[in-house]
CSV table of C-alpha atoms in Angstrom, one decimal:
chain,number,residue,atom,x,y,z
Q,8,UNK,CA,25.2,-12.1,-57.6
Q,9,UNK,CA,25.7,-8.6,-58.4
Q,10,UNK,CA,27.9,-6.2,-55.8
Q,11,UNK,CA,24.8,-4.3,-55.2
Q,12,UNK,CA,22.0,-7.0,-55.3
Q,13,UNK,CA,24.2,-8.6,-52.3
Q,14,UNK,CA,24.3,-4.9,-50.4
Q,15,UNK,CA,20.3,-4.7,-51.1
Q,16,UNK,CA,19.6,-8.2,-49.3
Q,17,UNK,CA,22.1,-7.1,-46.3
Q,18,UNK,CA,20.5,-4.1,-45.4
Q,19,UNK,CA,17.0,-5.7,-46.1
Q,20,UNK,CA,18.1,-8.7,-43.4
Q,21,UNK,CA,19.1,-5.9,-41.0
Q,22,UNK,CA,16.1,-4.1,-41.3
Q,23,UNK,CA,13.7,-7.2,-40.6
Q,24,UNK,CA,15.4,-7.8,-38.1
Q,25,UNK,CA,15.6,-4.4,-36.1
Q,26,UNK,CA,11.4,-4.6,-36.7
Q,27,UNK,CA,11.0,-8.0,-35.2
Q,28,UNK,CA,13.3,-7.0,-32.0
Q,29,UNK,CA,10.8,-4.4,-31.9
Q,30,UNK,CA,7.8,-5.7,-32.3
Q,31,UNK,CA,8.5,-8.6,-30.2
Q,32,UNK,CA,7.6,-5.7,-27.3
Q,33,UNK,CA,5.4,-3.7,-28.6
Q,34,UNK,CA,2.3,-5.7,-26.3
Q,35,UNK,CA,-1.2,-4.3,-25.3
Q,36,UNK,CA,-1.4,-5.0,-21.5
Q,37,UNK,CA,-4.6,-4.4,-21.4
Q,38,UNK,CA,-5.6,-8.0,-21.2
Q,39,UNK,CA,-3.3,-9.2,-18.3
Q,40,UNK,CA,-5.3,-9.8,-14.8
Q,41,UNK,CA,-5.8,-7.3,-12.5
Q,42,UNK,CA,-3.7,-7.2,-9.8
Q,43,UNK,CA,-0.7,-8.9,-11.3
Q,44,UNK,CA,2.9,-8.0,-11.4
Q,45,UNK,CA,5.9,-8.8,-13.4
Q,46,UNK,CA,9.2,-9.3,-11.5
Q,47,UNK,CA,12.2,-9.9,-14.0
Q,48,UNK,CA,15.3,-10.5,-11.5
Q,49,UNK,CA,17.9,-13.5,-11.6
Q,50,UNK,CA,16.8,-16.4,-9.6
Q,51,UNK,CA,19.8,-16.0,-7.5
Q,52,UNK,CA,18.9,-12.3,-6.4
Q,53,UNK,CA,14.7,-13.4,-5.9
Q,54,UNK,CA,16.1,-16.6,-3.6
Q,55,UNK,CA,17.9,-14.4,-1.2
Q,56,UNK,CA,17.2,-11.0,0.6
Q,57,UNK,CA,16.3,-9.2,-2.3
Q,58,UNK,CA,13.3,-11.8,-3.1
Q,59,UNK,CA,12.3,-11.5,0.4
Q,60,UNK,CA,12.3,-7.4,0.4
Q,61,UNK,CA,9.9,-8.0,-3.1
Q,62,UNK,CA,7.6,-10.4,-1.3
Q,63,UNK,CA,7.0,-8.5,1.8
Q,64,UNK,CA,6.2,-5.3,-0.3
Q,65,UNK,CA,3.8,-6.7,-2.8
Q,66,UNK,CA,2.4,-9.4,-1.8
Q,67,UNK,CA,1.7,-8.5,1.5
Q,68,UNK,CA,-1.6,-9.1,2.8
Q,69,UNK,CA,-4.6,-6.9,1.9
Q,70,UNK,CA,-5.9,-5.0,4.5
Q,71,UNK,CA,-9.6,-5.6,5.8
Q,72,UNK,CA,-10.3,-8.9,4.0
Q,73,UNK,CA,-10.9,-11.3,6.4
Q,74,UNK,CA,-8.6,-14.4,5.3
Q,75,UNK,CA,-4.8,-13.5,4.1
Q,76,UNK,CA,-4.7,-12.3,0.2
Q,77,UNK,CA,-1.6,-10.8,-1.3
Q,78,UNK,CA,-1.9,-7.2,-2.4
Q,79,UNK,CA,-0.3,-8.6,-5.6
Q,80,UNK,CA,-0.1,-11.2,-7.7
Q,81,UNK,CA,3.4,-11.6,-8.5
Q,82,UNK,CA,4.9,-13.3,-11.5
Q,83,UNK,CA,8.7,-14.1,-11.8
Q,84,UNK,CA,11.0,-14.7,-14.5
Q,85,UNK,CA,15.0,-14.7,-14.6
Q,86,UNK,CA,16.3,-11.8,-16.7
Q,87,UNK,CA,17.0,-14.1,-19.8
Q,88,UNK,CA,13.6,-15.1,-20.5
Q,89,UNK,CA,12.5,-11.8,-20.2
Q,90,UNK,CA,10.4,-11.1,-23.7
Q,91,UNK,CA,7.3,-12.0,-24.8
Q,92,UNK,CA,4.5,-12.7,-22.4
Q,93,UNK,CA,6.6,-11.6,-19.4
Q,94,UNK,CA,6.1,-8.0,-20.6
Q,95,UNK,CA,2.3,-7.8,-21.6
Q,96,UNK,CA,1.4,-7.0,-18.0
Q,97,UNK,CA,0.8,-3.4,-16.9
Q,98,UNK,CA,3.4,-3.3,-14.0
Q,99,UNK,CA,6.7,-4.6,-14.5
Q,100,UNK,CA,9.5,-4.5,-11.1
Q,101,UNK,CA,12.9,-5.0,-13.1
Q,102,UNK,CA,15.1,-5.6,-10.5
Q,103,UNK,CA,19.6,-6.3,-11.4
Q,104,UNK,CA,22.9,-5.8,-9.7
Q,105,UNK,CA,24.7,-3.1,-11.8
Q,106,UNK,CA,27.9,-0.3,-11.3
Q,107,UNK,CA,25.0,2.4,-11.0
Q,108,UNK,CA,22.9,2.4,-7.7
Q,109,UNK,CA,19.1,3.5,-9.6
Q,110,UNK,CA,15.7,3.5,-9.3
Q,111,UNK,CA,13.7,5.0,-12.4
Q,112,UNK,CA,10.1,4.6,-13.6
Q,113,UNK,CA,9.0,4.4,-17.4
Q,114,UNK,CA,5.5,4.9,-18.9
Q,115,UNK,CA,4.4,2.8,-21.9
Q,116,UNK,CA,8.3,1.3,-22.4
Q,117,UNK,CA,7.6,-2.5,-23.1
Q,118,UNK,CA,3.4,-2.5,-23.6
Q,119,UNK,CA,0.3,0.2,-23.4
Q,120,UNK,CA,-0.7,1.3,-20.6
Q,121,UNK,CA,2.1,0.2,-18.5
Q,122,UNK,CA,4.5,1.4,-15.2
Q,123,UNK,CA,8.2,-0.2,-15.8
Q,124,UNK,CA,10.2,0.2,-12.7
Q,125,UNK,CA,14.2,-0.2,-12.7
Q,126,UNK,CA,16.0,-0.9,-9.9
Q,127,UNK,CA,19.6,-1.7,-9.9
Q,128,UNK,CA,22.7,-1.9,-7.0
Q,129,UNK,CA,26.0,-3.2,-6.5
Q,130,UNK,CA,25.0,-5.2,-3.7
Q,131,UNK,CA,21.8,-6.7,-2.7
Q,132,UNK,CA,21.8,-4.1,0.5
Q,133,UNK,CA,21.8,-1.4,-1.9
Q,134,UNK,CA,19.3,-2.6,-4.0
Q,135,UNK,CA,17.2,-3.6,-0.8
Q,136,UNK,CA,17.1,-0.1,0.1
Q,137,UNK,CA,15.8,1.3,-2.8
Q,138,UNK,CA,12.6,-1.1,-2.6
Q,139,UNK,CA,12.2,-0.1,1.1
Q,140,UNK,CA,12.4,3.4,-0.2
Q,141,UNK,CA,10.4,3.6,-3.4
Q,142,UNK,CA,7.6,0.6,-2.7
Q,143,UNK,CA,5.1,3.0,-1.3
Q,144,UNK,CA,5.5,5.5,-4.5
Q,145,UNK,CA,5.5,2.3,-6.3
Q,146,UNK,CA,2.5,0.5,-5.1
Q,147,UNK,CA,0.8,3.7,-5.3
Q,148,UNK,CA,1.5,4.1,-8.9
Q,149,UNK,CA,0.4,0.3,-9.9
Q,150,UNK,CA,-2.6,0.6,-8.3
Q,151,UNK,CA,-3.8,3.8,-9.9
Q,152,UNK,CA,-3.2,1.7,-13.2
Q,153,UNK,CA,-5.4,-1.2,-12.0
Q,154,UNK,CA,-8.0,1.3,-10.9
Q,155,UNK,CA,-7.8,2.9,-14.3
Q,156,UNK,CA,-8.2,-0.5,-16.1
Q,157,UNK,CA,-11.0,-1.9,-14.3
Q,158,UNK,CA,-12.8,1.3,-15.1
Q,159,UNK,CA,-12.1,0.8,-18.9
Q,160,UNK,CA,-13.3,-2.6,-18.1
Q,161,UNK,CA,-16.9,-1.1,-17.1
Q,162,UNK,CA,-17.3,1.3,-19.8
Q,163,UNK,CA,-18.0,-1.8,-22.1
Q,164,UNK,CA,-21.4,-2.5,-20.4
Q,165,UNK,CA,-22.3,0.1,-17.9
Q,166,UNK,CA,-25.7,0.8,-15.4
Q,167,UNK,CA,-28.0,3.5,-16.3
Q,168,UNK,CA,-26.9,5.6,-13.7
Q,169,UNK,CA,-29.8,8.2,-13.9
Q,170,UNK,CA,-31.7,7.7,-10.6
Q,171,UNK,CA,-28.4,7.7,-8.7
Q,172,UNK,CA,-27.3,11.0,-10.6
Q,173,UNK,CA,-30.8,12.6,-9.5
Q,174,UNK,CA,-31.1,11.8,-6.2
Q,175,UNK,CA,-27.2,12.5,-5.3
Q,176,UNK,CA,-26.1,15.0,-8.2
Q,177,UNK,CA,-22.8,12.7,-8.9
Q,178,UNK,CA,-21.8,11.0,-12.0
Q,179,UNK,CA,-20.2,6.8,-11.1
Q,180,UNK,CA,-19.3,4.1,-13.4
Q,181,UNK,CA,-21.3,0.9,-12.9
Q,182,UNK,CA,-21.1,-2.3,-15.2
Q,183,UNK,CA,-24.3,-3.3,-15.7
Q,184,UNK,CA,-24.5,-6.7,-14.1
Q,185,UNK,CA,-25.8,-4.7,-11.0
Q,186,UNK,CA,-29.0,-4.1,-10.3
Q,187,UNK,CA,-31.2,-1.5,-8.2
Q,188,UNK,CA,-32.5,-3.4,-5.2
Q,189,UNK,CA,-33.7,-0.9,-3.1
Q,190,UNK,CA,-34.2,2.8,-3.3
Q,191,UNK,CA,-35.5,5.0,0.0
Q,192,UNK,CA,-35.1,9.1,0.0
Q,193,UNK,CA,-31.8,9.5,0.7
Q,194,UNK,CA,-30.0,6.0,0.2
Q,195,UNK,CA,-29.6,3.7,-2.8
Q,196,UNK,CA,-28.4,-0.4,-2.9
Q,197,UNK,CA,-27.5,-2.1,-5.8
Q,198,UNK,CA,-26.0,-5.3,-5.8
Q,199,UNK,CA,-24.7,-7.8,-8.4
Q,200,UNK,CA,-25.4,-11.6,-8.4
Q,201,UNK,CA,-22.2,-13.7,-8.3
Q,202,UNK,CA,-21.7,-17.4,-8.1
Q,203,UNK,CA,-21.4,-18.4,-4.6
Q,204,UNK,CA,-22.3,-14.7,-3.3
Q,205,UNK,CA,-22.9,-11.4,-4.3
Q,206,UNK,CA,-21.4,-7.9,-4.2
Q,207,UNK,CA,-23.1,-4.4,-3.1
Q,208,UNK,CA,-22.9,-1.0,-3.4
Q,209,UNK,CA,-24.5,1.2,-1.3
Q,210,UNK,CA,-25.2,5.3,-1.4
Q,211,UNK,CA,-26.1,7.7,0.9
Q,212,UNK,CA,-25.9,10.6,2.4
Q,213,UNK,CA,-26.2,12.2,5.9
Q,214,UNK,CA,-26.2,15.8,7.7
Q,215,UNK,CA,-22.7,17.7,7.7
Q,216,UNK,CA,-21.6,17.4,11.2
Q,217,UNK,CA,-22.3,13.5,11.3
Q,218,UNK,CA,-18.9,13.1,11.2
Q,219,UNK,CA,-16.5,14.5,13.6
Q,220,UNK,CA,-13.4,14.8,13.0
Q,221,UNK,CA,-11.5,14.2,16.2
Q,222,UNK,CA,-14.2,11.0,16.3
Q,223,UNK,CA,-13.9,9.9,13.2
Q,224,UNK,CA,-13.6,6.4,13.3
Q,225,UNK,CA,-16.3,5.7,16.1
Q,226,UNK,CA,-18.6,8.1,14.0
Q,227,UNK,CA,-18.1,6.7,10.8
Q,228,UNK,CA,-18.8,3.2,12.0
Q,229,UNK,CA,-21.4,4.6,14.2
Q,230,UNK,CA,-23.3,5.8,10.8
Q,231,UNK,CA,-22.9,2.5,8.8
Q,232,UNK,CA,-24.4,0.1,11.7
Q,233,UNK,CA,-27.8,2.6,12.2
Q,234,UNK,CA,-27.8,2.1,7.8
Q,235,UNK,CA,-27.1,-1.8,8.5
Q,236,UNK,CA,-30.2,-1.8,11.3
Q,237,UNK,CA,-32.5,0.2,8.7
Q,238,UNK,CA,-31.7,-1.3,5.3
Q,239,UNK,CA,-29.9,-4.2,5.2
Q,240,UNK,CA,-31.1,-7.3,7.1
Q,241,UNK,CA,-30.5,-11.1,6.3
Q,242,UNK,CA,-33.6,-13.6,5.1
Q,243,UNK,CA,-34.3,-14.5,9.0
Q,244,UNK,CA,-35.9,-12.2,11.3
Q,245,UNK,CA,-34.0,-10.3,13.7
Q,246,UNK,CA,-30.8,-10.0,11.7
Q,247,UNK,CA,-29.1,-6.7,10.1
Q,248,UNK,CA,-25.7,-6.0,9.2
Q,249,UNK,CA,-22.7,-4.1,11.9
Q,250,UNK,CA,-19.3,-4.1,12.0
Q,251,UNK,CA,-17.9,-6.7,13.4
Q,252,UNK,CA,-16.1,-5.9,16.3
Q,253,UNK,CA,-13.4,-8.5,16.2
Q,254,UNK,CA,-11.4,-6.7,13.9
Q,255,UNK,CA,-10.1,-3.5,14.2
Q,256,UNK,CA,-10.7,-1.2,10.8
Q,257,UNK,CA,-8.3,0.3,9.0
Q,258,UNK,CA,-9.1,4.4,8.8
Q,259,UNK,CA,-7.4,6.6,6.2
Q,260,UNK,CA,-7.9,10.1,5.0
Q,261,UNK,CA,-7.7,10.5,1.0
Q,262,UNK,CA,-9.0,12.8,-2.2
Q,263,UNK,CA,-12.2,12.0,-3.8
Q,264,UNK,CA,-13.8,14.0,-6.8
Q,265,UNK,CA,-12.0,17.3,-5.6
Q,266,UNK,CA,-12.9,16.5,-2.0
Q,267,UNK,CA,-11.6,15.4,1.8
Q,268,UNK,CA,-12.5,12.3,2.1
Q,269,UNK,CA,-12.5,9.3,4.7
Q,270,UNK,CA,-11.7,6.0,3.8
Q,271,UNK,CA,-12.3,3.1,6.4
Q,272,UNK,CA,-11.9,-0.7,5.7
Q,273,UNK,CA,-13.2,-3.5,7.7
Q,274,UNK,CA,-15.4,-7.0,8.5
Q,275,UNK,CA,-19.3,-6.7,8.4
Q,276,UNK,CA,-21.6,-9.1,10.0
Q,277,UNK,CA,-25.0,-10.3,9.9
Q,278,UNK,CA,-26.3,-10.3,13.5
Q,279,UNK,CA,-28.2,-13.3,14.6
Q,280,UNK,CA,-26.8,-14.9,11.4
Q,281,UNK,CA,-23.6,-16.4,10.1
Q,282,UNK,CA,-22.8,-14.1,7.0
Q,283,UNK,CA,-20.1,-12.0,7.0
Q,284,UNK,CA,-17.3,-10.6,4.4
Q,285,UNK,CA,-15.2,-6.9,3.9
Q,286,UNK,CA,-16.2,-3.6,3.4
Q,287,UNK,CA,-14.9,-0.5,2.1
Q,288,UNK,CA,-16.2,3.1,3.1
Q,289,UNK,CA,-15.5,6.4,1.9
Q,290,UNK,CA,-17.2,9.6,3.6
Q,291,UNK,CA,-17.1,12.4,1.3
Q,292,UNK,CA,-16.9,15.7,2.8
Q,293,UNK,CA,-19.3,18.0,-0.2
Q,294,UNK,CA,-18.0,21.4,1.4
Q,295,UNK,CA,-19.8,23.3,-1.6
Q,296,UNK,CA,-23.4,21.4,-0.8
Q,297,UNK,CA,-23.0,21.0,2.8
Q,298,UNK,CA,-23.4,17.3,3.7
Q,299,UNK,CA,-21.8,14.1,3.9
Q,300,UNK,CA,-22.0,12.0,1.1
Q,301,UNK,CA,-21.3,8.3,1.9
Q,302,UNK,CA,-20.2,5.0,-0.3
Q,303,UNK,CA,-20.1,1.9,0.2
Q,304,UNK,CA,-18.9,-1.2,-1.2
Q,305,UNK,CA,-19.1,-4.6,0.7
Q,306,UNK,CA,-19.6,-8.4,-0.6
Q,307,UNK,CA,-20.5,-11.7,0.5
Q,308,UNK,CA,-18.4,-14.6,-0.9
Q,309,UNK,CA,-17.7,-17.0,1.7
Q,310,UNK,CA,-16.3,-19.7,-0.8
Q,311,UNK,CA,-14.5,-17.2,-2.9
Q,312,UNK,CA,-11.0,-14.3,-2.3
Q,313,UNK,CA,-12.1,-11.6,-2.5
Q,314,UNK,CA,-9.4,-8.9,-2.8
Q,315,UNK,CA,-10.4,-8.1,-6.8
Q,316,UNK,CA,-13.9,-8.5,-5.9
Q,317,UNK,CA,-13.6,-5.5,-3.1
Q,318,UNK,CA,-10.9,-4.0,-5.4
Q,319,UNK,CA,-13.6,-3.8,-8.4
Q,320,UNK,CA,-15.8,-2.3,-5.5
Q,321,UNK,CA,-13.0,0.3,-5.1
Q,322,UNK,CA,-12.6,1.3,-8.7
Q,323,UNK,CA,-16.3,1.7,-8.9
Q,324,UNK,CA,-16.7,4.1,-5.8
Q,325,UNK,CA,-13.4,6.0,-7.0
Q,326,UNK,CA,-15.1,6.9,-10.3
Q,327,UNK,CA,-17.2,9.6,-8.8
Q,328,UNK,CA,-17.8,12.6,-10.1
Q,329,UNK,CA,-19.7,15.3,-7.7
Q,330,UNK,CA,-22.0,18.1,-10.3
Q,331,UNK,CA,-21.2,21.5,-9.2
């Protein structure tokens, strides 16, 4: 063999394999679960503190479902196996001890769409502190992803939204498997059949001052029990939907379409029935047309978790878009 026929087949080996140690990352995450996470640490590091500090961020429980249900699914896998399908998920926590203390976040770097997060330490303490530190920034970040992707999700089969855009002059995304079930002058329910259950969504909207502000959370849940007693009752006579009083809700303030907006999550019952499940309500304060513009998204699943069912819920609501 030739001098230069053996430099040709070098350089051709090198190049094959620069493209495979490429392409072995280059991943779509756009079919990994919602909801699921990536952790790529050394088993030694996710059996002690460090673990524990991961755990207690992300897979904490949910708040307002009514049975325990991590905010996260976490999947973990020691730094050596970390290639392939460890990196086709959308959020990826990759946590090592190192001589530089550093947290950094990168779009896109392993798969598309995708967060990466790096954290590194020279001691577990260190690196412990920089999850205490960054998880909110982080959680906040991995679940505007999700909300993105289960939006994607509904614009391959979505409701004909037109009698919801006329009534309320807003634009939502909607998959199709729900269905109007009832329609009255100012309020709308549509609900979508699910094995075991079903799952609702709910819009109305009520008078500007509705709502205080220094009552919030008594108003708001003042507003949803008088729309429980007039629209929403069981099969049995007598029975309509309230907040269950058992359980305190969990009250927020957030941003929708442009907008201050109040965000309250919590347990519904049927009264003088045995149903019951989580909902999630925002109040839209619509400065520009004067009234309150309410959302709601609640299910009943009594044989089923429910966090991606109220988290679907979620995306749907926080796809609105109010016409000027």
């Amino acid at each position: 063999m030739n001098k230069t026929l053996f430099l040709w087949l070098i350089v051709s080996c090198f190049v094959s394999s620069c493209s495979f140690k490429k392409d072995k990352f280059s991943n779509d995450a756009a079919s990994a679960p919602i909801n699921t996470i990536a952790v790529i640490i050394d088993d030694q590091l996710w059996n002690g503190e460090v673990g524990d500090s991961i755990r207690n961020k992300f897979a904490s429980p949910v708040l307002g479902l009514p049975q325990e249900e991590p905010l996260f699914t976490i999947n973990q896998y020691p730094v050596k196996l970390f290639e392939g399908f460890s990196t086709d998920t959308r959020n990826i926590i990759i946590v090592k001890k190192d001589n530089e203390t550093k947290f950094e976040i990168k779009r896109n770097e392993f798969a598309s769409p995708q967060n990466a997060f790096h954290i590194s330490g020279r001691t577990s303490l260190e690196i412990v502190q920089l999850l205490e530190k960054n998880a909110p920034t982080i959680i906040q970040k991995m679940r505007a992803i999700e909300i993105v992707k289960n939006q994607k999700i509904f614009k391959d089969s979505l409701l004909n939204t037109k009698k919801i855009q006329k009534k309320f002059n807003i634009d939502l995304l909607i998959p199709s498997k729900y269905e109007y079930v009832m329609r009255r002058r100012n309020f709308i329910w549509l609900k979508s059949e699910i094995v075991g259950g079903n799952t609702s969504l709910i819009i109305y909207q009520i008078p500007w001052k509705s709502i205080r502000p220094n009552y919030a959370v008594s108003d708001v849940l003042k507003v949803r029990d008088s729309i429980g007693r007039l629209y929403i009752h069981g099969s049995a006579a007598g029975t309509k939907m309230v907040t269950e009083e058992a359980y305190s809700p969990y009250f927020s303030k957030t941003n929708l379409s442009g907008n201050v907006t109040y965000e309250t999550k919590g347990t519904w019952q049927m009264k003088n029935d045995f149903m019951s499940g989580p909902f999630i309500n925002y109040v839209i304060f619509d400065k520009a047309k004067r009234r309150l513009l309410v959302l709601e998204g609640f299910c009943y699943a009594p044989s089923k978790e429910k966090r991606d069912l109220m988290f679907e819920l979620e995306s749907i609501i926080k796809s609105i878009q109010i016409k000027k």
